[in-house]
Coordinates of C-alpha atoms in Angstrom, one line a residue:
X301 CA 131.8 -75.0 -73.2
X302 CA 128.9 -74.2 -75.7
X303 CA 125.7 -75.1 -75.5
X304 CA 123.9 -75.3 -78.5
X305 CA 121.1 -76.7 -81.0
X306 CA 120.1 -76.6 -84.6
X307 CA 117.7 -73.8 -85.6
X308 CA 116.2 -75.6 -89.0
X309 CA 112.7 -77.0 -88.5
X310 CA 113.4 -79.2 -91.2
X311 CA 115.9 -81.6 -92.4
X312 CA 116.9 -83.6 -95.5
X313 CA 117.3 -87.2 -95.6
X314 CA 120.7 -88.9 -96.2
X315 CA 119.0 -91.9 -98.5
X316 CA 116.7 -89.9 -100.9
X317 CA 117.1 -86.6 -100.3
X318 CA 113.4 -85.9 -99.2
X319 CA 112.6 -83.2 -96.1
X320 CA 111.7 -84.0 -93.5
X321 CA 110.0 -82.1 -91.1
X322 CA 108.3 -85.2 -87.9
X323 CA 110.8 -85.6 -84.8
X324 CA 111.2 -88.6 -83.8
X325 CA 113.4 -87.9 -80.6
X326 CA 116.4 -86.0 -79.3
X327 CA 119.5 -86.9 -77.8
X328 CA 123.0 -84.6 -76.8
X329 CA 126.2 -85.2 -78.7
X330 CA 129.5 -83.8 -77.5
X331 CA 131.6 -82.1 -80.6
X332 CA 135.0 -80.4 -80.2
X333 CA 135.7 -77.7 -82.1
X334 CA 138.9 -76.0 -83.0
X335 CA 140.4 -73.5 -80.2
X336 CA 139.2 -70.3 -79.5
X337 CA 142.0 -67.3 -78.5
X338 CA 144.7 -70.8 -77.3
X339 CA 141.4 -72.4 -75.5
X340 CA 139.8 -75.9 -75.7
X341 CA 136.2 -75.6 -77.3
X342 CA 133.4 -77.9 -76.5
X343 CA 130.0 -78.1 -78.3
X344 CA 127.3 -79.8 -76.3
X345 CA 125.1 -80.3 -79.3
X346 CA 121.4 -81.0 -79.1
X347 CA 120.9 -83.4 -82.1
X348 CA 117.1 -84.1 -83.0
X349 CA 116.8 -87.5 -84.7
X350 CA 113.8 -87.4 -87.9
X351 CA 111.2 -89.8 -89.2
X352 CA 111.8 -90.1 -93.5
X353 CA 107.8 -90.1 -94.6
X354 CA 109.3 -90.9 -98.4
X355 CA 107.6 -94.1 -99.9
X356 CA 110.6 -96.4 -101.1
X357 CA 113.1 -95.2 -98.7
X358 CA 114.6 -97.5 -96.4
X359 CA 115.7 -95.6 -93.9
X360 CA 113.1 -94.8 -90.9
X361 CA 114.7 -92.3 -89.1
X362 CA 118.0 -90.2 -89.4
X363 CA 120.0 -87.7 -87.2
X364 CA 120.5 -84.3 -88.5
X365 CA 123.7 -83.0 -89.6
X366 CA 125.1 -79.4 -88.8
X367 CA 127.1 -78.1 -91.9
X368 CA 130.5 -77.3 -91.1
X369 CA 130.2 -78.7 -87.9
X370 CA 129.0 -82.3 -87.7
X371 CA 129.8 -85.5 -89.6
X372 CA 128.2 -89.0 -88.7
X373 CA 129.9 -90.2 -85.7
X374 CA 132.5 -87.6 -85.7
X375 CA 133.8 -86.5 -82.2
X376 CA 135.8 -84.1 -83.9
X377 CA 134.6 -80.8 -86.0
X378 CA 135.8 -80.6 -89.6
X379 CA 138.2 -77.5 -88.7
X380 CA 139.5 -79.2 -85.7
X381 CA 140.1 -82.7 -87.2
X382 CA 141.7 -80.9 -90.4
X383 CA 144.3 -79.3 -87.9
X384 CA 144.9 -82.3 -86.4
X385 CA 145.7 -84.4 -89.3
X386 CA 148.0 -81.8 -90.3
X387 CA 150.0 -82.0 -87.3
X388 CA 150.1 -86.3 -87.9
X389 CA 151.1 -85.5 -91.0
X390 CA 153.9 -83.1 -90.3
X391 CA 154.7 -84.6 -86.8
X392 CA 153.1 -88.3 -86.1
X393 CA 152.4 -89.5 -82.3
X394 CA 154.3 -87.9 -79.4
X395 CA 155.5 -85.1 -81.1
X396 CA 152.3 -83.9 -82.7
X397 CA 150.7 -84.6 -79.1
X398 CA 152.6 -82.7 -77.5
X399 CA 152.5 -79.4 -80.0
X400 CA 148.7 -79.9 -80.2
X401 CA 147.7 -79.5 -76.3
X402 CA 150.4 -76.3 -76.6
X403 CA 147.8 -75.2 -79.3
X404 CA 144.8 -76.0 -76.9
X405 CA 143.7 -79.3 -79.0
X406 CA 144.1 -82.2 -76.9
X407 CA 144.3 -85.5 -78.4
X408 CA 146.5 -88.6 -77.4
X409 CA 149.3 -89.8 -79.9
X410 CA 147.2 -92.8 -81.0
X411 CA 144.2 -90.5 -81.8
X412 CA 147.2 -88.9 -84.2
X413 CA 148.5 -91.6 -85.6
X414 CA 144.8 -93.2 -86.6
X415 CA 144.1 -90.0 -88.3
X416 CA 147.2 -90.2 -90.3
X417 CA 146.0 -93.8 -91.1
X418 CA 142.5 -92.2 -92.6
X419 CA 144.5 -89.8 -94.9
X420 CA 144.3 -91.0 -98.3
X421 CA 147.4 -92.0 -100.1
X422 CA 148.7 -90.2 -103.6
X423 CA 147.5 -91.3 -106.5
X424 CA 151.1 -91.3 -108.9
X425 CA 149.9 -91.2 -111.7
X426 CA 151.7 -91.6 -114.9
X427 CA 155.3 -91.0 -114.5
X428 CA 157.5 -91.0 -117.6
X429 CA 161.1 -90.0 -115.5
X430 CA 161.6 -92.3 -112.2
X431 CA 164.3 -92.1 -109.6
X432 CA 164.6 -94.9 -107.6
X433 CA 167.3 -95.3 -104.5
X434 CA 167.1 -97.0 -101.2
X435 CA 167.4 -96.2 -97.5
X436 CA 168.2 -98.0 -94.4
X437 CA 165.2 -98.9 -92.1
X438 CA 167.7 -100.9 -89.8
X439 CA 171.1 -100.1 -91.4
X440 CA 173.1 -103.4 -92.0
X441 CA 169.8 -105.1 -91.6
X442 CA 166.4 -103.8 -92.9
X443 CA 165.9 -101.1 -96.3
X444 CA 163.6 -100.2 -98.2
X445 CA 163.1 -98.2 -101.7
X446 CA 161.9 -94.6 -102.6
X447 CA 160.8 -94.1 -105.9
X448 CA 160.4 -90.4 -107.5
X449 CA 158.7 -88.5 -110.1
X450 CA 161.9 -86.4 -111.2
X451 CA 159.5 -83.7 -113.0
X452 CA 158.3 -82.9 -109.9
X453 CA 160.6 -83.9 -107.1
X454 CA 157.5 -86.2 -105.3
X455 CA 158.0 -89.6 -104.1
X456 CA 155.2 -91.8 -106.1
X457 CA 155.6 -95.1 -103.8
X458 CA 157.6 -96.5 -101.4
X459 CA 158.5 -100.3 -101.5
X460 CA 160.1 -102.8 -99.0
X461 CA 163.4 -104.3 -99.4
X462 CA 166.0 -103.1 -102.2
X463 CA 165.4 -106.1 -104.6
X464 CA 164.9 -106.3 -108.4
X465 CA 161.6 -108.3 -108.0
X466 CA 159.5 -105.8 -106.0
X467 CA 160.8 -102.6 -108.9
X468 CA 159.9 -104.8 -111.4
X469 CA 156.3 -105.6 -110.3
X470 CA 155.6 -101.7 -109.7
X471 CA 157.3 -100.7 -113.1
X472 CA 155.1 -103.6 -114.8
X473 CA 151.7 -102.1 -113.0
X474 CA 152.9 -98.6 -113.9
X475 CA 153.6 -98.4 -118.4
X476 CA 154.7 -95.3 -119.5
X477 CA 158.2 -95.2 -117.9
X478 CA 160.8 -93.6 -120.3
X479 CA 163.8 -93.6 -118.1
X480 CA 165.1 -94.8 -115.0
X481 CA 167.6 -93.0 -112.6
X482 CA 169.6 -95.1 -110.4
X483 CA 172.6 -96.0 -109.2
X484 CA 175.3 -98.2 -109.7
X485 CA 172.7 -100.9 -107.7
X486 CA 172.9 -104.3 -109.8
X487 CA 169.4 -105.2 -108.2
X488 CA 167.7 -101.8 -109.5
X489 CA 169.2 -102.6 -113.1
X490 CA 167.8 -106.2 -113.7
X491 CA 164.3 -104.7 -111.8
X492 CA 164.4 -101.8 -114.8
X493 CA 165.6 -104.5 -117.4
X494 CA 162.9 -106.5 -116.0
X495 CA 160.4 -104.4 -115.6
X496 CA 160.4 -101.8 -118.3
X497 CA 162.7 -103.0 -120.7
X498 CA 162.0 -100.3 -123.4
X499 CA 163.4 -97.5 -120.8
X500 CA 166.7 -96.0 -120.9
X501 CA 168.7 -96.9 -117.7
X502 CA 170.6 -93.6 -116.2
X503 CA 173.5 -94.3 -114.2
X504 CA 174.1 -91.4 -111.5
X505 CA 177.5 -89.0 -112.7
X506 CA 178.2 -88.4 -109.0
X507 CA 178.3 -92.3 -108.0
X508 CA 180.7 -93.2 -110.9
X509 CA 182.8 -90.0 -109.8
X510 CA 183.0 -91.3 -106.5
X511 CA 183.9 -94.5 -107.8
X512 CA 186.4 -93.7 -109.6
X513 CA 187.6 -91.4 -106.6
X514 CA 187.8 -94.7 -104.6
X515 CA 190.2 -96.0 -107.5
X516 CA 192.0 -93.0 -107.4
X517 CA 192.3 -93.3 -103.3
X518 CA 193.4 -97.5 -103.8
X519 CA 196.2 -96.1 -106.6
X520 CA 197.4 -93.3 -104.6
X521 CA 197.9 -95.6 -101.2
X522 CA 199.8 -98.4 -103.5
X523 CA 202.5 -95.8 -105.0
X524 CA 202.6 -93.6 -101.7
X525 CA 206.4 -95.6 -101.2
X526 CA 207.3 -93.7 -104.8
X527 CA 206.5 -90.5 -102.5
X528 CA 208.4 -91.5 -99.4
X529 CA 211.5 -92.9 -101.4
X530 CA 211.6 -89.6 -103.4
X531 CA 211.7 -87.5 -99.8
X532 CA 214.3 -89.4 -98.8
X533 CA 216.9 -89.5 -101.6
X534 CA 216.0 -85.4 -101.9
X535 CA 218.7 -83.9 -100.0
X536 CA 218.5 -82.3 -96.8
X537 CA 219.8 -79.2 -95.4
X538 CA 223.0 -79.1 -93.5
X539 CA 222.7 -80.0 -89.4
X540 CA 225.1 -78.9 -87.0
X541 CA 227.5 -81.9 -86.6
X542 CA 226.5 -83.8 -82.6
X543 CA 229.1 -85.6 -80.8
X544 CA 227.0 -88.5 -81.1
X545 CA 227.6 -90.2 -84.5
X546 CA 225.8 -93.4 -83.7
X547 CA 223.0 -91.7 -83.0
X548 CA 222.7 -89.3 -85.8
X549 CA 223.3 -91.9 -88.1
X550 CA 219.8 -94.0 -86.7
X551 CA 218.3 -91.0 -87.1
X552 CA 219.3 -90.2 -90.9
X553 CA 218.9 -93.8 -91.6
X554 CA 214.9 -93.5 -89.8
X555 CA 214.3 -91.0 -92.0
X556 CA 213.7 -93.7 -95.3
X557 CA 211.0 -95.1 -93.5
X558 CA 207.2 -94.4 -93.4
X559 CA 206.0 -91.3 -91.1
X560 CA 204.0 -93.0 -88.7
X561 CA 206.0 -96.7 -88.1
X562 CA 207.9 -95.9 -85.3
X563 CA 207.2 -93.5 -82.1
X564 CA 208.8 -90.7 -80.8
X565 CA 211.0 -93.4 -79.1
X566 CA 212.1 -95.0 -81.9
X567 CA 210.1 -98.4 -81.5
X568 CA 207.8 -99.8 -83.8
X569 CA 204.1 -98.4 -83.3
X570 CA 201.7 -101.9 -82.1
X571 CA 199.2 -100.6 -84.7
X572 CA 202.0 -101.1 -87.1
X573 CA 203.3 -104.5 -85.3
X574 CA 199.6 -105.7 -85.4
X575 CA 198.9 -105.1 -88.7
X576 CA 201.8 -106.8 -89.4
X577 CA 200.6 -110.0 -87.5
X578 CA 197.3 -110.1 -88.8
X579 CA 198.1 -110.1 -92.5
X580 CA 200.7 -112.6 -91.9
X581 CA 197.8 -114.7 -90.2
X582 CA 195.4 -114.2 -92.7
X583 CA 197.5 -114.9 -95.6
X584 CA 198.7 -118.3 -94.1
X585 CA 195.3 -119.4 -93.3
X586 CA 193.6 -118.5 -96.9
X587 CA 197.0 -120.1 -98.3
X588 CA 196.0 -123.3 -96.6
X589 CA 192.3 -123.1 -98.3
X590 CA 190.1 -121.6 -95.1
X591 CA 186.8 -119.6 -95.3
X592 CA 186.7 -115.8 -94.4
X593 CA 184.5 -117.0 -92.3
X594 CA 186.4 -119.5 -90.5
X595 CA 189.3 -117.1 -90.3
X596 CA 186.9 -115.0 -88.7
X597 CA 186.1 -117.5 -86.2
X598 CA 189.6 -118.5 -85.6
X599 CA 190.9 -114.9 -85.4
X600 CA 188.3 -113.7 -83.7
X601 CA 188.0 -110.7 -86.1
X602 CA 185.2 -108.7 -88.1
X603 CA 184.5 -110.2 -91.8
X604 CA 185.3 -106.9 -93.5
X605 CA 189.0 -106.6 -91.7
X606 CA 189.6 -110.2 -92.6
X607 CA 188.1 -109.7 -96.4
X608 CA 190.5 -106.0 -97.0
X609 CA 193.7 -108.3 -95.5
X610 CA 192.9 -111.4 -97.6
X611 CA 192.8 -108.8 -100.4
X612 CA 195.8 -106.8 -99.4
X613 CA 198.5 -107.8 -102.1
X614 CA 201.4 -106.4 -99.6
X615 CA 201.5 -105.0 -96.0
X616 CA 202.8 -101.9 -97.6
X617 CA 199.6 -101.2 -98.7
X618 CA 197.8 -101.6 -95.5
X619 CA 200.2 -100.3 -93.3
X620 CA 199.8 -96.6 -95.6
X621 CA 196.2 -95.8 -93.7
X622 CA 197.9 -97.2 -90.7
X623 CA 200.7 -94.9 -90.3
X624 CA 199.1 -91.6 -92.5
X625 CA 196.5 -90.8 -89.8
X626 CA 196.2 -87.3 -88.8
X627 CA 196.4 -85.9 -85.7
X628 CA 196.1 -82.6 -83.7
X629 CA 200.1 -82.3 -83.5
X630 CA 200.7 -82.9 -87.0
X631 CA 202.6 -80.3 -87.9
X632 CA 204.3 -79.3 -84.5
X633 CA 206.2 -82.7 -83.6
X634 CA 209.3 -80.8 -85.0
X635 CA 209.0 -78.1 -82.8
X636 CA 208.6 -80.4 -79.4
X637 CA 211.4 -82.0 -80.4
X638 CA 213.8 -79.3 -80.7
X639 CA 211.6 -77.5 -77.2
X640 CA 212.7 -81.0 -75.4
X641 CA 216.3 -81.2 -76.9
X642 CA 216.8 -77.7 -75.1
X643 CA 215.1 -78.5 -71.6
X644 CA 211.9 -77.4 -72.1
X645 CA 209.8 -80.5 -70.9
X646 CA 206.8 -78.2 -69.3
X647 CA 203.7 -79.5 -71.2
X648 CA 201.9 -75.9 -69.9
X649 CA 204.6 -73.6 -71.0
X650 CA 204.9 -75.8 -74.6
X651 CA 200.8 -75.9 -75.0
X652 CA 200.9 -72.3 -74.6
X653 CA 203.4 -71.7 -77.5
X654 CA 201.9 -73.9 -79.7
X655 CA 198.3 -71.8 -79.2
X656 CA 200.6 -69.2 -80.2
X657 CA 201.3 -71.1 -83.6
X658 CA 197.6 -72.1 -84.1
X659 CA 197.5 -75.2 -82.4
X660 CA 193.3 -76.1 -81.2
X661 CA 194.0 -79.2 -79.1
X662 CA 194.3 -79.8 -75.6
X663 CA 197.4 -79.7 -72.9
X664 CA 196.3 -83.3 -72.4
X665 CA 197.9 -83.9 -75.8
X666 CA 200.5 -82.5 -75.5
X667 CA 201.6 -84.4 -72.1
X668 CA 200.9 -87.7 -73.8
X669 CA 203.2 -86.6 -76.5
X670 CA 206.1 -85.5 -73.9
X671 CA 205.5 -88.4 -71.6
X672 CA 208.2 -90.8 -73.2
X673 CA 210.2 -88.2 -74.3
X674 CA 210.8 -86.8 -70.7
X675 CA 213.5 -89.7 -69.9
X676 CA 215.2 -89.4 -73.1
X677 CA 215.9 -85.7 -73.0
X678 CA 218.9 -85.8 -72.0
X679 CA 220.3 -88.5 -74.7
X680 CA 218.3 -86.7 -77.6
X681 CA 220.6 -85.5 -80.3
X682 CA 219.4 -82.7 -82.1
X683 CA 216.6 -82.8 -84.7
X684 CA 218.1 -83.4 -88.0
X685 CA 216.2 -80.8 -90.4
X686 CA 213.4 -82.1 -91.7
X687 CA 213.0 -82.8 -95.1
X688 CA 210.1 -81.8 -97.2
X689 CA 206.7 -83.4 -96.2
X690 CA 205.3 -86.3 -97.9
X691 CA 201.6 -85.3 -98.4
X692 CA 199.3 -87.7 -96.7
X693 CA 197.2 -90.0 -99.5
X694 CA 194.1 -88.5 -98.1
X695 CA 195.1 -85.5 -98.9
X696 CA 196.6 -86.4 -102.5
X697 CA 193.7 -87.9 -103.2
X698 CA 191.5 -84.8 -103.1
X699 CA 194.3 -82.7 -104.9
X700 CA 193.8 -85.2 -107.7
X701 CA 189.8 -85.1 -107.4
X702 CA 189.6 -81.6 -107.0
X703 CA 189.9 -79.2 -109.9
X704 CA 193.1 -77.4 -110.2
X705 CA 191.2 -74.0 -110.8
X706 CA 190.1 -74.6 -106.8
X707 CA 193.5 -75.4 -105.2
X708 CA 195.4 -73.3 -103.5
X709 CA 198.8 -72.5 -104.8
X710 CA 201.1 -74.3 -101.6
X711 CA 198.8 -77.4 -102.5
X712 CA 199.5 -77.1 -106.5
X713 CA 202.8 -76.6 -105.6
X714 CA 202.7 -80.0 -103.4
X715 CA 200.7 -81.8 -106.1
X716 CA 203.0 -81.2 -108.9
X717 CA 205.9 -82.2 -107.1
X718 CA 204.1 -85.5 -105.8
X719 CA 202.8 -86.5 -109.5
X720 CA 206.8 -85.9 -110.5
X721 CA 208.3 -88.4 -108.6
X722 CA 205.6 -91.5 -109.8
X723 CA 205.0 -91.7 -113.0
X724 CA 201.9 -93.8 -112.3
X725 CA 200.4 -90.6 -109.8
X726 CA 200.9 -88.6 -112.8
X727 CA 199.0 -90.7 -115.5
X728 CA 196.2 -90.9 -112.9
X729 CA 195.9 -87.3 -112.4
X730 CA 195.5 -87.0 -116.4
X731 CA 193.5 -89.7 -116.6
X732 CA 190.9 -87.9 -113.6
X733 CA 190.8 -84.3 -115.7
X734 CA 189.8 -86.2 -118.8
X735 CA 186.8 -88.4 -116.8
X736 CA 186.2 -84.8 -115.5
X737 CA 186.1 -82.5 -118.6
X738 CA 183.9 -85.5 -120.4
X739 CA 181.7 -85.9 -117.7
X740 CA 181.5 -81.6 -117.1
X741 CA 180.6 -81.4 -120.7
X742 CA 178.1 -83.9 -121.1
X743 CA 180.4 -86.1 -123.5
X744 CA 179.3 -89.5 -122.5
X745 CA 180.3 -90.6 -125.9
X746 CA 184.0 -89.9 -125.4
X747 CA 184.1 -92.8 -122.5
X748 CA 185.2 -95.5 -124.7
X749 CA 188.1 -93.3 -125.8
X750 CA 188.8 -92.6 -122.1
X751 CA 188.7 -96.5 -120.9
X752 CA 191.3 -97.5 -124.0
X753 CA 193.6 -94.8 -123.0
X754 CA 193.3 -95.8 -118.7
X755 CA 193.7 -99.4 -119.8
X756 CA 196.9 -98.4 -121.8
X757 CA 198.7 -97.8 -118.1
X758 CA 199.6 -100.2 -115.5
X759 CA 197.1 -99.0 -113.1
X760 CA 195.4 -102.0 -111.4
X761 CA 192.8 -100.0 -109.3
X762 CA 191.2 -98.1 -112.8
X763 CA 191.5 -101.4 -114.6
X764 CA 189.1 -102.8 -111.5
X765 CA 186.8 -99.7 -112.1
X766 CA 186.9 -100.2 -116.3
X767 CA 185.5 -103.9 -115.2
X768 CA 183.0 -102.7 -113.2
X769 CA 181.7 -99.7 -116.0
X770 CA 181.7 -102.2 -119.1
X771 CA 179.4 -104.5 -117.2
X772 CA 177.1 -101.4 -116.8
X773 CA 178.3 -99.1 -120.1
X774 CA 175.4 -98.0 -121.5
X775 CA 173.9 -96.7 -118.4
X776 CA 176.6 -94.6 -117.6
X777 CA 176.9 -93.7 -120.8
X778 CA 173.2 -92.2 -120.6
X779 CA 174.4 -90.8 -116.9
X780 CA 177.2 -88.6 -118.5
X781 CA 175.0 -87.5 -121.6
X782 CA 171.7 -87.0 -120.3
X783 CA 171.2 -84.0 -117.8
X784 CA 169.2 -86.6 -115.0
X785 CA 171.0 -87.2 -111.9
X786 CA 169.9 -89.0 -108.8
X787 CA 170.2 -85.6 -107.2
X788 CA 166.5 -85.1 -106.2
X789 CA 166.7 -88.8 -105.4
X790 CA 169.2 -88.0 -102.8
X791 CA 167.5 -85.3 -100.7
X792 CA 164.4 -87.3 -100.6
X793 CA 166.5 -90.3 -99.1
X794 CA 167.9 -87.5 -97.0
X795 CA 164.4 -86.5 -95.6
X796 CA 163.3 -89.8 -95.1
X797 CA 165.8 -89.9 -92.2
X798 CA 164.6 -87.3 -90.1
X799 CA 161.0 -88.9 -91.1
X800 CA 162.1 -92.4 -89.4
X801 CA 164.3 -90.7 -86.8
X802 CA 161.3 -88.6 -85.4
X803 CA 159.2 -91.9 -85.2
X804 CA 161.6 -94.0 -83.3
X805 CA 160.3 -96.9 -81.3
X806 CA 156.7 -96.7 -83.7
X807 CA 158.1 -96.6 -87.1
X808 CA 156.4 -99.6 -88.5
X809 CA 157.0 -99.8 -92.0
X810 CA 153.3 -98.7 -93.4
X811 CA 153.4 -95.8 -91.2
X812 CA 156.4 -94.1 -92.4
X813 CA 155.6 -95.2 -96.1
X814 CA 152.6 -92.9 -95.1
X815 CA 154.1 -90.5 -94.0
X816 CA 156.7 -90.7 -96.9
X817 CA 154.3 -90.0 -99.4
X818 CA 152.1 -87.3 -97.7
X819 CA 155.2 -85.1 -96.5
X820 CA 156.4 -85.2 -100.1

């Protein structure tokens, strides 16, 4: 605590300037200051109020100011109030509360949040290179839109909703636009179109790559049977002969089938048998003319499951995620198998030698696994040996996206063999290098060339994509020419996260545009 009072004998008036020197009357203001060695100051400030003599002046009497210290009706000094804003800025309410009092400035979460109301916003300026994106307020339910000065990386404003209407009435109040970095957002293309209609659209490279990586993924899970069919006509090695025919023959005769259908006991998986039901269900009732919404209703299931099995063209194609999952024993069934077939049914003693093999999961899975096989030991015949492993289409698919200069050579190996035995796996895999080298090299003007050539093959998935690009050409034209890229875009998206998630429960949307902008 500091007592204290101004030494001037005279002061000037805030209205015209004048001295003034004839005291009118005194009165004690309380100022805190910033702290002092990790310790709370407070001023107890003797303020003298003065009578303005000036002829013309309206004001009678004013209170005198302490430079660098005082500022009308301030409770807080300049130094102090300039530290605290900072920590709004950086931290908002609770959080800046709390690291404040550890500094020795106390000050509630509201007093925080008010002076981070008071900061002025950004002015942006003229912007000739915008980025615009959205992020999730309430995901599923609220967003909002970020735009960006790609020069400098800044976000310039922050708009509610992801619509066309509100980018259009910004880019309208802000000329000078000369391009527009986006993605593949229909909404942000007729707001540009709409709004600045003299600026080049730039479609992002890396959401077209991933599109065309979902295409790749769609292909790869219709023609996965092509894989499968070509395992099982390759021939296997030699098994010593069992004197149970019946039962090796069921086996050999499994072996044509998906990985993944049956379990270790032979019967059909009930993820299989359900998905099975439920495409049969859904078919019949969009056959008869129902809504996905009423078969949502009636099946009691989500819209998007109802909408990818009204879409499905086959079972097949749904049952390939269904039965490729991974797991922790992928990789060591084989080995149970043959463990069990010679009495080895301990899940301890197995667990143990499949650490020893570089398995990472629990004992736990491994009893689940052994659990219905347990029974059946006895009656097991010996594992036939296993042909070679059908790559999962997860796993082909990145082998495809991934360029061959990267892969390992087991996973070339795999990959060449796989694109083989489809001819369809293998014009796709061509058909990815050549989007790549174009898009690498900056040879947006090559895409027309590319999309006659993909249309050339049967390949329903990139025909889809090849729709989707011609409604959109010259943008991502200008995305695989030009050297923009929503990349910037991106990270600021990626910081406006942790932005919302450290305001939870107060993040109205004003405040974290705020906050947004400032933090920039």
């Amino acid at each position: 605590m500091i007592e204290a009072r101004a030494a001037a004998a005279t002061a000037q008036c805030p209205s015209c300037g004048s001295t003034a020197s004839r005291v009118h009357g005194r009165y004690r203001r309380v100022v805190r200051d910033a702290p002092l060695a990790g310790m709370p100051v407070v001023i107890r400030l003797t303020v003298r109020r003065f009578v303005c003599d000036a002829t013309g002046c309206g004001r009678r009497t004013f209170a005198e100011q302490v430079p660098g210290l005082t500022t009308p009706h301030a409770r807080y000094s300049p130094p102090l109030r300039s530290a605290l804003t900072a920590i709004a800025v950086a931290l908002a309410g609770r959080a800046g509360a709390r690291l404040a009092e550890v500094l020795g400035m106390t000050a509630g979460r509201d007093t925080l949040l008010n002076l981070l109301r008071g900061v002025p916003e950004p002015q942006p300026g003229t912007v000739e290179i915008l980025g615009i994106d959205d992020f999730a307020l309430r995901r599923g339910h609220v967003y909002g839109t970020v735009l960006l000065d790609m020069r400098t990386h800044r976000p310039v404003d922050v708009l509610p909703g992801r619509d066309a209407d509100p980018v259009a009435d910004w880019l309208r109040a802000h000329p000078g636009v000369r391009i527009v970095c986006r993605d593949r957002a229909g909404a942000y293309a007729d707001g540009a179109r709409a709004g600045a209609p003299e600026a080049t659209q730039v479609a992002d490279r890396w959401h077209v790559w991933h599109n065309l990586g979902e295409a790749v993924d769609k292909t790869v899970a219709a023609h996965h049977v092509c894989l499968r069919a070509a395992a099982a006509q390759a021939p296997a090695p030699p098994a010593e002969p069992e004197p149970a025919p019946e039962s090796i023959a069921g086996e050999s005769a499994a072996v044509a089938e998906p990985g993944g259908v049956r379990d270790v006991c032979g019967r059909e998986r009930r993820l299989v048998t359900r998905t099975r039901e439920r495409y049969a269900a859904v078919q019949q009732l969009v056959t008869e003319g129902h809504s996905l919404n009423r078969i949502c209703q009636q099946l009691r299931l989500d819209r998007g499951t109802v909408r990818r099995f009204a879409r499905a063209t086959s079972v097949e194609e749904l049952l390939v995620k269904a039965t490729n999952r991974t797991g922790k024993l992928d990789g060591y069934t084989e080995h149970l198998r043959a463990r069990v077939h010679d009495g080895v049914t301990d899940a301890v003693t197995l667990h143990a030698e499949l650490r020893a093999r570089g398995f990472t999961g629990s004992v736990q899975t491994v009893r689940r696994f052994l659990h219905p096989l347990r029974g059946a030991a006895p009656r097991l015949p010996r594992p036939v040996q296993p042909r070679p492993e059908v790559p999962k289409p997860r796993r082909l698919t990145r082998w495809i996206m991934t360029d061959p200069r990267h892969l390992h050579p087991e996973e070339t190996d795999q990959l060449a063999k796989a694109l083989a035995s489809c001819p369809e796996l293998h014009a796709t895999a061509e058909h990815v290098r050549e989007f790549a080298d174009l898009m690498n090299k900056h040879r947006g003007d090559r895409l027309t060339d590319w999309i006659q050539r993909v249309q050339a093959d049967p390949l329903p998935a990139l025909h889809s994509l090849i729709t989707g690009i011609r409604r959109d050409l010259d943008a991502v034209v200008a995305g695989l020419t030009l050297p923009w890229n929503s990349g910037p875009v991106e990270g600021n998206v990626n910081r406006i996260k942790t932005l919302k998630r450290q305001m939870y429960g107060r993040a109205s949307f004003p405040l974290l545009r705020k906050r947004i902008l400032l933090n920039a």
